[in-house]
XYZ file of C-alpha atoms in Angstrom:
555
model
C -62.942 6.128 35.434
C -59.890 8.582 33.677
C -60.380 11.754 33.309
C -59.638 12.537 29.871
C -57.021 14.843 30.835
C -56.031 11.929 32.920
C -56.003 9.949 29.369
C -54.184 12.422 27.336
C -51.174 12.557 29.806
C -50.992 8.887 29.696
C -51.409 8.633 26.006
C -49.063 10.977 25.334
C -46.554 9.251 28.247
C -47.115 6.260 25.878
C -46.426 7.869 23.024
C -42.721 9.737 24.515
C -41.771 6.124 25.692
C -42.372 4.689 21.947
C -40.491 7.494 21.243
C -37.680 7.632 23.087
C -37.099 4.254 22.495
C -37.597 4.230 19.295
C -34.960 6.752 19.218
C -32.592 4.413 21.408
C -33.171 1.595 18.984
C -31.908 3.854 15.754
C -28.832 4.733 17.639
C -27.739 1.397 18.841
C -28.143 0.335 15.250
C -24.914 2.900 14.851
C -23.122 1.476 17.933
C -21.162 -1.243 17.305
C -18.923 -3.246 20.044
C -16.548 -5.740 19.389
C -12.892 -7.143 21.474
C -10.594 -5.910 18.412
C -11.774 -3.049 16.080
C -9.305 -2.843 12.763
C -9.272 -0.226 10.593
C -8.222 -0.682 7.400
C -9.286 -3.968 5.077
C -5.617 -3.976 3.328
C -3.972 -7.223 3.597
C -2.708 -6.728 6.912
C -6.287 -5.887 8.349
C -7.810 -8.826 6.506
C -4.754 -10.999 8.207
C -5.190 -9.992 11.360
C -9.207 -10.281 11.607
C -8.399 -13.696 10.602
C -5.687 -13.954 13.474
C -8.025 -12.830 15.698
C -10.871 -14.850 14.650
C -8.475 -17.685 15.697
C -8.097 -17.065 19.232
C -11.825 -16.866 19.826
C -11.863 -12.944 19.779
C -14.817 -11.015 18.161
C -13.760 -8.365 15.471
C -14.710 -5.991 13.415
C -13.134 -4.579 10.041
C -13.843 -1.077 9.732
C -12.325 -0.755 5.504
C -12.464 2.808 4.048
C -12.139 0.803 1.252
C -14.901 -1.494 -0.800
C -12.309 -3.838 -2.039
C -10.474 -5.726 0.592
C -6.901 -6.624 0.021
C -5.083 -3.061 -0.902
C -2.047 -3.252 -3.341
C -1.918 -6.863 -2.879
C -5.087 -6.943 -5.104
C -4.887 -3.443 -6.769
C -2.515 -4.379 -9.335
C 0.689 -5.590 -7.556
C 0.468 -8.986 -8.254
C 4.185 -9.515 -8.993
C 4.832 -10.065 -5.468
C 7.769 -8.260 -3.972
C 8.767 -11.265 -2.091
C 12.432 -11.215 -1.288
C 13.656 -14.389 0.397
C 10.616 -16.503 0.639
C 11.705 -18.575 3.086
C 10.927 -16.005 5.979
C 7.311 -15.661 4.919
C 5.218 -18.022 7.093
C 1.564 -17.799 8.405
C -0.827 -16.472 6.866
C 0.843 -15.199 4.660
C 2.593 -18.431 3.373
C -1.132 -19.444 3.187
C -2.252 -16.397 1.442
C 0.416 -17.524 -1.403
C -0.725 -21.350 -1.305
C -3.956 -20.882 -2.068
C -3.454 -18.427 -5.241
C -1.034 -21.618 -6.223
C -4.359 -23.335 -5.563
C -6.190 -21.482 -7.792
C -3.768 -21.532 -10.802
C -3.692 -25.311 -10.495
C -7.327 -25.005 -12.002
C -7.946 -25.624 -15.903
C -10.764 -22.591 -14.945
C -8.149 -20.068 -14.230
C -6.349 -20.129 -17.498
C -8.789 -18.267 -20.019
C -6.581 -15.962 -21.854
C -3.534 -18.183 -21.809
C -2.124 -22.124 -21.862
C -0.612 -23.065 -18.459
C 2.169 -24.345 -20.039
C 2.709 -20.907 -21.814
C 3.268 -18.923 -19.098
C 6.661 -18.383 -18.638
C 6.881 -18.643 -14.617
C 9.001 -15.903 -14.054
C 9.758 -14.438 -10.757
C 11.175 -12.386 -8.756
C 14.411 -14.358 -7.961
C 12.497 -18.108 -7.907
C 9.540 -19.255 -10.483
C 6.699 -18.067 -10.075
C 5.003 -21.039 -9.722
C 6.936 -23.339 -6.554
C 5.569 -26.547 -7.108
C 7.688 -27.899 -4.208
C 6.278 -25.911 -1.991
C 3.121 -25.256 -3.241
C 2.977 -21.506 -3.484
C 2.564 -19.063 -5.832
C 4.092 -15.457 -5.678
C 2.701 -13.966 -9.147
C -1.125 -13.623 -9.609
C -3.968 -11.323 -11.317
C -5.728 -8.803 -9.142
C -9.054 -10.130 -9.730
C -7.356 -13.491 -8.246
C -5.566 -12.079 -4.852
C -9.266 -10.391 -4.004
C -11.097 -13.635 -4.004
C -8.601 -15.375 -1.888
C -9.468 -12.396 0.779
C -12.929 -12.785 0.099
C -12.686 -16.769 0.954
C -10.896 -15.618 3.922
C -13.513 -13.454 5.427
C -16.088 -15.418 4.237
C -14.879 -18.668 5.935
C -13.669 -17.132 8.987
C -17.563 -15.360 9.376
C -15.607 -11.652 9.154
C -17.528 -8.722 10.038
C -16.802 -6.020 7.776
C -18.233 -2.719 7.073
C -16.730 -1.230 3.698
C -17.175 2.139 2.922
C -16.606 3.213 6.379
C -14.020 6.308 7.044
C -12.369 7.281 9.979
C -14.004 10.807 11.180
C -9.933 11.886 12.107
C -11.011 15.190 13.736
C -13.206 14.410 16.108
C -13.488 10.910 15.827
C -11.315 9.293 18.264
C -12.105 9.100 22.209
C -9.661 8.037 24.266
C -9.498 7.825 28.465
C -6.804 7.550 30.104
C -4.786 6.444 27.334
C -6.735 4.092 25.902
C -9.140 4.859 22.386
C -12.199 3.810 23.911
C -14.448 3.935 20.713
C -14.100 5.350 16.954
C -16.345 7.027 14.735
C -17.044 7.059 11.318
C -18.253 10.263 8.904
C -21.310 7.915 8.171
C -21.898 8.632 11.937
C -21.168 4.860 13.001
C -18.918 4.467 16.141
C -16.652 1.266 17.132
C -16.274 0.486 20.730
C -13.357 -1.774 20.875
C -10.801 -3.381 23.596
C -7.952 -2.833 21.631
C -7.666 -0.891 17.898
C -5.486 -2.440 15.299
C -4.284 0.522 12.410
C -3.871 -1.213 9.114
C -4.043 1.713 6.648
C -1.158 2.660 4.587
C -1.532 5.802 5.536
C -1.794 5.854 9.365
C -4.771 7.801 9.958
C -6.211 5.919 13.399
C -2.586 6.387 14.440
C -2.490 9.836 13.827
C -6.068 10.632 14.910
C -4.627 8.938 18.108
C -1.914 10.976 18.948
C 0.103 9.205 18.103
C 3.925 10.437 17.581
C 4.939 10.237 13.673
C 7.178 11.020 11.139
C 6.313 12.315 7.093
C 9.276 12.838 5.211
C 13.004 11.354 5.253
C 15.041 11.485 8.472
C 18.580 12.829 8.186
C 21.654 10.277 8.132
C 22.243 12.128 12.060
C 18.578 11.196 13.278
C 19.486 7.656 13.142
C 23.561 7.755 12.633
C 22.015 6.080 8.914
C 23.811 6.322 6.050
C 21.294 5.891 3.288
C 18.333 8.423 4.588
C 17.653 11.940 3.385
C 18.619 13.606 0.467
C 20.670 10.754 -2.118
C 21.872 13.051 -4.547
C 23.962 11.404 -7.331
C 23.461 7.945 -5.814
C 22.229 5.754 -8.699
C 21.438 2.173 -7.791
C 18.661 0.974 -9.935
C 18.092 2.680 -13.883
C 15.653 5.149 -12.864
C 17.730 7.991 -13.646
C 18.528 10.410 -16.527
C 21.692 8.222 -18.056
C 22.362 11.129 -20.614
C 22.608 15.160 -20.811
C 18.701 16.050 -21.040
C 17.895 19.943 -21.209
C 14.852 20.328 -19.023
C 14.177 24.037 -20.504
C 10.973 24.919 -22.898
C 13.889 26.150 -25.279
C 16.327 23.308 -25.130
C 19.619 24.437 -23.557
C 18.152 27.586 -22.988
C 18.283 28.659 -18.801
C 16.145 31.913 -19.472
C 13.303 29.507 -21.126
C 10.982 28.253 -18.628
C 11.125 25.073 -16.993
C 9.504 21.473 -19.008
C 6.728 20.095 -16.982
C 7.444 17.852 -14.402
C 10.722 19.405 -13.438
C 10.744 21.035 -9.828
C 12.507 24.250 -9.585
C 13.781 23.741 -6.127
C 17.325 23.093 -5.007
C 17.728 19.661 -3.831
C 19.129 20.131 -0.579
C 22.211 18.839 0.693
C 23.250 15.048 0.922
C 22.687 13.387 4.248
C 19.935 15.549 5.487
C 16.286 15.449 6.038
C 13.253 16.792 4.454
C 9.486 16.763 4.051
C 9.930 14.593 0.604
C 8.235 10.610 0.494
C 9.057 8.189 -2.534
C 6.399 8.359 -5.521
C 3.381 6.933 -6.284
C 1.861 4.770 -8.871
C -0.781 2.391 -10.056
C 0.280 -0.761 -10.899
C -1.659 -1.322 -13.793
C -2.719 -4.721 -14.845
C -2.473 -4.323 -18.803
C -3.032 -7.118 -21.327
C -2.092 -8.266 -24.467
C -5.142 -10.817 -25.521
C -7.079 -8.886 -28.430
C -10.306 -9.905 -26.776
C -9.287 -8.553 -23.390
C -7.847 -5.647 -24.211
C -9.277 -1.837 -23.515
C -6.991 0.566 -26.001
C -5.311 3.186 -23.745
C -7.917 5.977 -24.154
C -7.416 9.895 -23.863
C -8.070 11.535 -20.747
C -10.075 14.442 -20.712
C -7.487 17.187 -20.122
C -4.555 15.551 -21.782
C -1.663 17.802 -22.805
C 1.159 15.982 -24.899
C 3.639 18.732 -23.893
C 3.989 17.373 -19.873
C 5.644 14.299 -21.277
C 8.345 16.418 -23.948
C 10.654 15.105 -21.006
C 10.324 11.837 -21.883
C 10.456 12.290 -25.744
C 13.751 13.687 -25.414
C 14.765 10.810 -23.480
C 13.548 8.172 -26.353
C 15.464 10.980 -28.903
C 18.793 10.571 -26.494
C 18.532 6.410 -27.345
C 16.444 5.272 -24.225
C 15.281 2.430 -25.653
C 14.200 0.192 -21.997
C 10.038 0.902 -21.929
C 8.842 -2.857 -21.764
C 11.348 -3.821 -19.468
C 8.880 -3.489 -16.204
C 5.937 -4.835 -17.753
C 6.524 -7.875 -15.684
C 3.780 -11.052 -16.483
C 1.191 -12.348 -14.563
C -1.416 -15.056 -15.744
C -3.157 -14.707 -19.039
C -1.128 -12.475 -20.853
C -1.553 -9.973 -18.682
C 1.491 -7.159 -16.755
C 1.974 -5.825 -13.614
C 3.541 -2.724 -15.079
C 5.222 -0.976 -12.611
C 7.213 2.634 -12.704
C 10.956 2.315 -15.123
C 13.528 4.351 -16.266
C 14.086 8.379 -15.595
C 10.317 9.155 -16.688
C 7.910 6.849 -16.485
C 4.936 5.611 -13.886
C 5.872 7.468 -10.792
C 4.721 11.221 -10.608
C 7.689 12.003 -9.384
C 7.649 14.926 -6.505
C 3.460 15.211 -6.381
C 2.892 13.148 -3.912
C 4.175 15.047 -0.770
C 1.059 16.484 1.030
C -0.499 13.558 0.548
C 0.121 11.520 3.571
C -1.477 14.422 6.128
C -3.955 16.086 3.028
C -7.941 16.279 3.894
C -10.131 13.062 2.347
C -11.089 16.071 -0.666
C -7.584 16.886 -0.735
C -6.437 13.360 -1.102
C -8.994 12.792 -4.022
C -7.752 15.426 -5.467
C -3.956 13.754 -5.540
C -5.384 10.596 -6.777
C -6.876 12.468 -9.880
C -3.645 13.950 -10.478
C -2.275 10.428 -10.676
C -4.841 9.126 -12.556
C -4.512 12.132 -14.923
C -0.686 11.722 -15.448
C -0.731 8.216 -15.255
C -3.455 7.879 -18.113
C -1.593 10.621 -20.213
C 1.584 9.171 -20.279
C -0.046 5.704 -21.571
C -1.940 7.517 -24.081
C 1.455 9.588 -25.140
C 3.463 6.377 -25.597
C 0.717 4.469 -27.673
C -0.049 8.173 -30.206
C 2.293 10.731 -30.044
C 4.662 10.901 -33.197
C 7.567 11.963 -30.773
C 7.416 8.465 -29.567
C 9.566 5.917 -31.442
C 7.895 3.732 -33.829
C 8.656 0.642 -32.353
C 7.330 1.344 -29.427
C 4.635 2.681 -30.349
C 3.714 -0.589 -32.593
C 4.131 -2.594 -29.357
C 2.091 -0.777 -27.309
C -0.498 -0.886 -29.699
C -0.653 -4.682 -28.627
C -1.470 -3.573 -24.960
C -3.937 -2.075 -23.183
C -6.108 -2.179 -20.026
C -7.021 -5.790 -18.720
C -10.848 -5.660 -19.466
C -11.611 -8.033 -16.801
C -9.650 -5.998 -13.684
C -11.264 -3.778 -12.214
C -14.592 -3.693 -13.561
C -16.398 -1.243 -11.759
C -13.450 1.141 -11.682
C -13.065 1.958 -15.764
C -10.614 -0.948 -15.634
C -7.895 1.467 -13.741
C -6.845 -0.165 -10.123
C -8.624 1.067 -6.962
C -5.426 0.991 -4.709
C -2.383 4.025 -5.851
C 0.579 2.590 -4.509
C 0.937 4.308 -1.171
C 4.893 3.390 -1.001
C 5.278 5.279 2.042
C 3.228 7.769 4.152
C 3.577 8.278 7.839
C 5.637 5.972 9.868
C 5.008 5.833 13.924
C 7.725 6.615 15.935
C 7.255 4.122 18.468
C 8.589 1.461 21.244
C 11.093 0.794 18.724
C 12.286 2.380 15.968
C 14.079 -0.266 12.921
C 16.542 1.365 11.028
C 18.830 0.479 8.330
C 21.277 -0.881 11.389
C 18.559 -3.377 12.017
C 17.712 -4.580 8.199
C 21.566 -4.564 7.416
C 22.312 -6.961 10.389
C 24.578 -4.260 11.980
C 22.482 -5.192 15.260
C 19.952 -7.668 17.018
C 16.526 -7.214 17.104
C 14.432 -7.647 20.037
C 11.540 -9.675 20.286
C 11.246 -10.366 16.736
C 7.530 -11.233 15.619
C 8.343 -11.147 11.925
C 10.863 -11.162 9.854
C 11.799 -9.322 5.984
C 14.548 -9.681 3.543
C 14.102 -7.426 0.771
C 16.509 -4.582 -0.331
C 16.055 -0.830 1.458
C 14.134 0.075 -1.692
C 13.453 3.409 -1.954
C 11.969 5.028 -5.342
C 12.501 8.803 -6.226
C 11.556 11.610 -4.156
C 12.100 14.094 -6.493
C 13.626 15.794 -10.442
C 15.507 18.853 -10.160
C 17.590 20.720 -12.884
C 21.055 19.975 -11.809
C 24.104 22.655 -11.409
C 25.320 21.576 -14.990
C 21.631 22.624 -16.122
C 20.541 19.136 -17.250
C 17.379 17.136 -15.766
C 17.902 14.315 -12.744
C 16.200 12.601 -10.241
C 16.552 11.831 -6.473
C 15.940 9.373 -3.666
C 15.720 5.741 -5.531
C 18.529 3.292 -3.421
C 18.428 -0.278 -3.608
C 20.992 -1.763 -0.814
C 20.468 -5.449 -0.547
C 21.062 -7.143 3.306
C 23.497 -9.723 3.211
C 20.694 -12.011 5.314
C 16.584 -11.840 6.353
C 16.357 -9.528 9.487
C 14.164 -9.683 12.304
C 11.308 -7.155 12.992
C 10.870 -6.300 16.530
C 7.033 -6.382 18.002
C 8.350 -2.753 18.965
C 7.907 -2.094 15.588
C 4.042 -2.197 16.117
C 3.368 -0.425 19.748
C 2.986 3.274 20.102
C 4.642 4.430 23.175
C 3.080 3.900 26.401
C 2.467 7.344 27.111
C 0.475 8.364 24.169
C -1.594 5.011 23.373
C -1.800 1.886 25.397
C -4.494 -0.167 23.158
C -3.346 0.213 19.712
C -1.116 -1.624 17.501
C 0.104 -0.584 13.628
C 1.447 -3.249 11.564
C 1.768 -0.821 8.257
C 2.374 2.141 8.947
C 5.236 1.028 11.536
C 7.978 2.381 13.829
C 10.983 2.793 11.394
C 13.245 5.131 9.243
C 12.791 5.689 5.929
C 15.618 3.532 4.792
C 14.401 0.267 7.095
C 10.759 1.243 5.687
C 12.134 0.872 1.689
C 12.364 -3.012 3.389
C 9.650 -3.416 5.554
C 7.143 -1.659 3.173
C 6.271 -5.315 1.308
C 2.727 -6.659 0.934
C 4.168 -10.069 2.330
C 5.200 -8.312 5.447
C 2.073 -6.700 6.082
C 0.769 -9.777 5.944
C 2.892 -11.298 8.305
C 2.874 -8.058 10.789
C -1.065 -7.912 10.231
C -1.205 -11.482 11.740
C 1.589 -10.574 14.438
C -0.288 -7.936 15.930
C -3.702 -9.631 15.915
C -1.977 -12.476 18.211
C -0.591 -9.681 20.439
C -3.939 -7.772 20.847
C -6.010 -10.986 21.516
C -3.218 -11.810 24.830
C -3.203 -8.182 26.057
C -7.262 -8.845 25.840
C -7.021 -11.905 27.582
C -4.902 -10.547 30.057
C -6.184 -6.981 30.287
C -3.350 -5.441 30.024
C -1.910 -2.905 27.916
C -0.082 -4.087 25.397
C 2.964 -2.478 25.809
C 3.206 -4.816 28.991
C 2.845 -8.092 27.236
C 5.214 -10.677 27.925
C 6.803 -11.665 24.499
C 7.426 -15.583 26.038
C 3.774 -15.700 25.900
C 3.507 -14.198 22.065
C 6.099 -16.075 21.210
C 4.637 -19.289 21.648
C 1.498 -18.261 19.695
C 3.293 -16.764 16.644
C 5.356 -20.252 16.715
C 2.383 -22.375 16.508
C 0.992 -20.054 13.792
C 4.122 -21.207 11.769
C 5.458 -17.263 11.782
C 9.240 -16.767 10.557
C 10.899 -14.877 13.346
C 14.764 -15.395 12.955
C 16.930 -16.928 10.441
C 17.572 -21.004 10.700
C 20.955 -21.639 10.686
């Protein structure tokens, strides 16, 4: 018979062994292993989970982010599109099945199909020829992503952020696993960075670049500082005084005027294009929220913009472009307007808090400004009447107060990688190599900043709009860091160009597309073991051709 001592050790053996594996079993249910780990659940990461899906790899979305989709359903539903013949995929399907969805008596509540007006951007909005459909409502754009991951059996864990200072191992080059501040950790084969803001590239190692290049970095001609270039209307047409005291230098400065020198033409600096939401407003009386007033309003920020209405500016509506149901994508127009011009800077590198932080800011301005224009006696009657026929789309955006849950991250870092597109390569000045992609839209660039001018007036800087005489090819360089810092990791956003070939690239559509490209490219480097800086294109190029991508112009 036991001793009882003899008992109590192996009782309490027992008990160490429940223990320990007990223990085991709670962290394993943080451990999660998969061939392709994304992070990000924009439209690029939901493409390219759906890529991947597709050549029998298992994936996992990793989304900082509940809502899955980013800007393509956070408000920018009239689709920067550009020439839509280059847009294939995917993304062609993305844009089918919102035609889909419109084709539905269902979808119209707030508005007769045949009242819509159709407009696009350069073709109707509806293409009943080819069964697509560029212009949608938020609400809309996040189902289709939500069919997408539904039918293609998507794992996806929302709410998930990146730990970026200690949560990236690599060995020998590779990322071997990522962690989350939740204390979840991703082992993956390869890592796909879909963010806008590049954070698992950055975490990485990976080299990048905040800010505008000079014209020298790239021998460019439209990068850095664009003083007194004026190629859209988003600049200060007349004399404005931007002093307390009008006209008077020894007053201080209005709000929303930096006091900084420009800099000099032609060279580079830490400045990025603004942000915005693009706010999905509406004009149905029974699906309207009035524009309300934020808690720490303060009418005097916008006396910039009532002097521009008392100088004759008389273009406000002219960006509330329509979507479905009498509802607006209302994006950023004229000299003072959406964009918080100059705020956005720190934004791209900032802390999560510190980020937050910006996005309040927005929000803050943002909400002001709508307020100002709909109340504020400095605002011209008539447009005040009119906007007292808007106001936020009550079915957008539910759980978020109606506001969108994606700012418009224009630009943030950009790799600097295997290759690096400039404007030489979206102007057709050169070929690109191995092309997995292709975009056509101008180098669109938005203001980077408003400075008081040597003549003492107000102006903006930065917006350019130059137009390529044809689509260009985007080179699967584009989305590979260099061999030496990261050998399993691809970035179809946040990708390896200038600023000025960015201003192209930077379209939801192209995301798409890239988001799609790079998922094909990770699944044959996993097949092959290899890094992916040492796949053979032949090979990719046979995939992305059965997957219907757009990679040159047809003659």
């Amino acid at each position: 018979m036991y001793s009882v001592k003899t008992f109590i050790m192996k009782f309490l053996s027992i008990i160490i062994l429940l223990l320990v594996s007990f223990s085991s079993q709670q962290k394993d249910e943080n451990i999660y292993t998969a061939d392709l780990i994304i992070y990000g659940g924009t439209s690029a990461g939901i493409m390219a989970a759906v890529q991947a899906k597709k050549m029998g790899k298992s994936v996992i979305v990793v989304s900082p982010d509940i809502h899955l989709g980013g800007l393509s359903s956070g408000g920018l539903g009239f689709t920067d599109t550009g020439n839509k013949s280059v847009i294939g995929g995917l993304a062609r399907e993305f844009y089918h099945r919102v035609y889909l969805h419109y084709q539905q008596d269902s979808a119209w509540k707030w508005q007769k199909k045949e009242e819509y007006g159709n407009k696009g951007q350069g073709t109707p909005a509806m293409d009943g020829e080819n069964r697509t459909m560029w212009i949608f409502e938020p609400h809309v754009a996040e189902q289709v992503f939500e069919d997408f991951a539904e039918e293609n059996k998507l794992e996806i864990h929302r709410d998930e952020w990146l730990d970026r200072e200690e949560g990236v191992t690599k060995e020998n080059g590779k990322i071997t696993q990522i962690t989350t501040l939740s204390g979840k950790t991703y082992h993956g084969k390869i890592f796909i960075d879909a963010t806008y803001e590049g954070d698992l590239m950055a975490a990485a190692g990976v080299s990048n670049h905040v800010g505008r290049e000079s014209n020298a970095t790239y021998d460019e001609k439209w990068n850095g500082v664009q003083v007194g270039v004026y190629q859209h209307r988003h600049y200060f047409q007349k004399k404005i005084s931007p002093y307390l005291i009008p006209d008077d230098s020894s007053s201080a400065l209005l709000p929303e005027i930096s006091s900084e020198p420009p800099g000099e033409n032609g060279t580079g600096d830490h400045r990025i294009q603004a942000y915005n939401y693009r706010m999905a407003l509406s004009r149905h009386p029974d699906n309207r929220v009035p524009f309300a007033k934020p808690e720490n309003y303060d009418p005097a920020r916008y006396e910039l913009l009532a002097r521009v209405y008392a100088a004759g500016w008389d273009q406000t509506f002219e960006k509330y472009d329509p979507i479905p149901n009498l509802k607006t994508d209302t994006n950023n127009h004229g000299p003072f307007s959406t964009d918080y011009i100059g705020k956005n800077y720190t934004y791209p590198e900032a802390s999560y808090a510190e980020r937050k932080q910006i996005l309040k800011e927005h929000t803050d301005y943002q909400k002001g400004l709508m307020y100002y224009m709909a109340n504020d006696q400095k605002v011209p009657r008539e447009v005040r009447d009119e906007m007292a026929q808007w106001g936020l789309a009550k079915d957008e955006f539910a759980d978020n107060g109606n506001w969108p849950h994606q700012i418009y991250v224009r630009e943030a870092r950009r790799m600097i990688g295997e290759y690096v597109m400039t404007e030489h390569d979206v102007l057709g000045a050169k070929e690109v190599p191995e092309p997995v992609g292709m975009g056509s839209y101008s180098l669109d660039s938005h203001n980077a900043q408003r400075f008081v001018t040597d003549e003492g007036f107000a102006q903006n800087e930065g917006d350019i709009g130059v137009h390529p005489e044809k689509p260009y090819s985007i080179s699967l360089g584009t989305l590979l860091p260099k061999k030496e810092e990261c050998t399993n990791l691809l970035v179809p956003v946040c990708v390896s160009s200038s600023h000025t070939a960015f201003g192209s690239i930077r379209m939801e559509p192209v995301f798409m597309i890239l988001g799609q490209s790079a998922a094909a490219a990770a699944s044959l480097a996993i097949d092959q073991d290899i890094p992916v800086q040492e796949l053979s294109y032949a090979d990719l190029k046979v995939v992305l051709d059965n997957e219907d991508q757009v990679l040159t112009q047809k003659e």
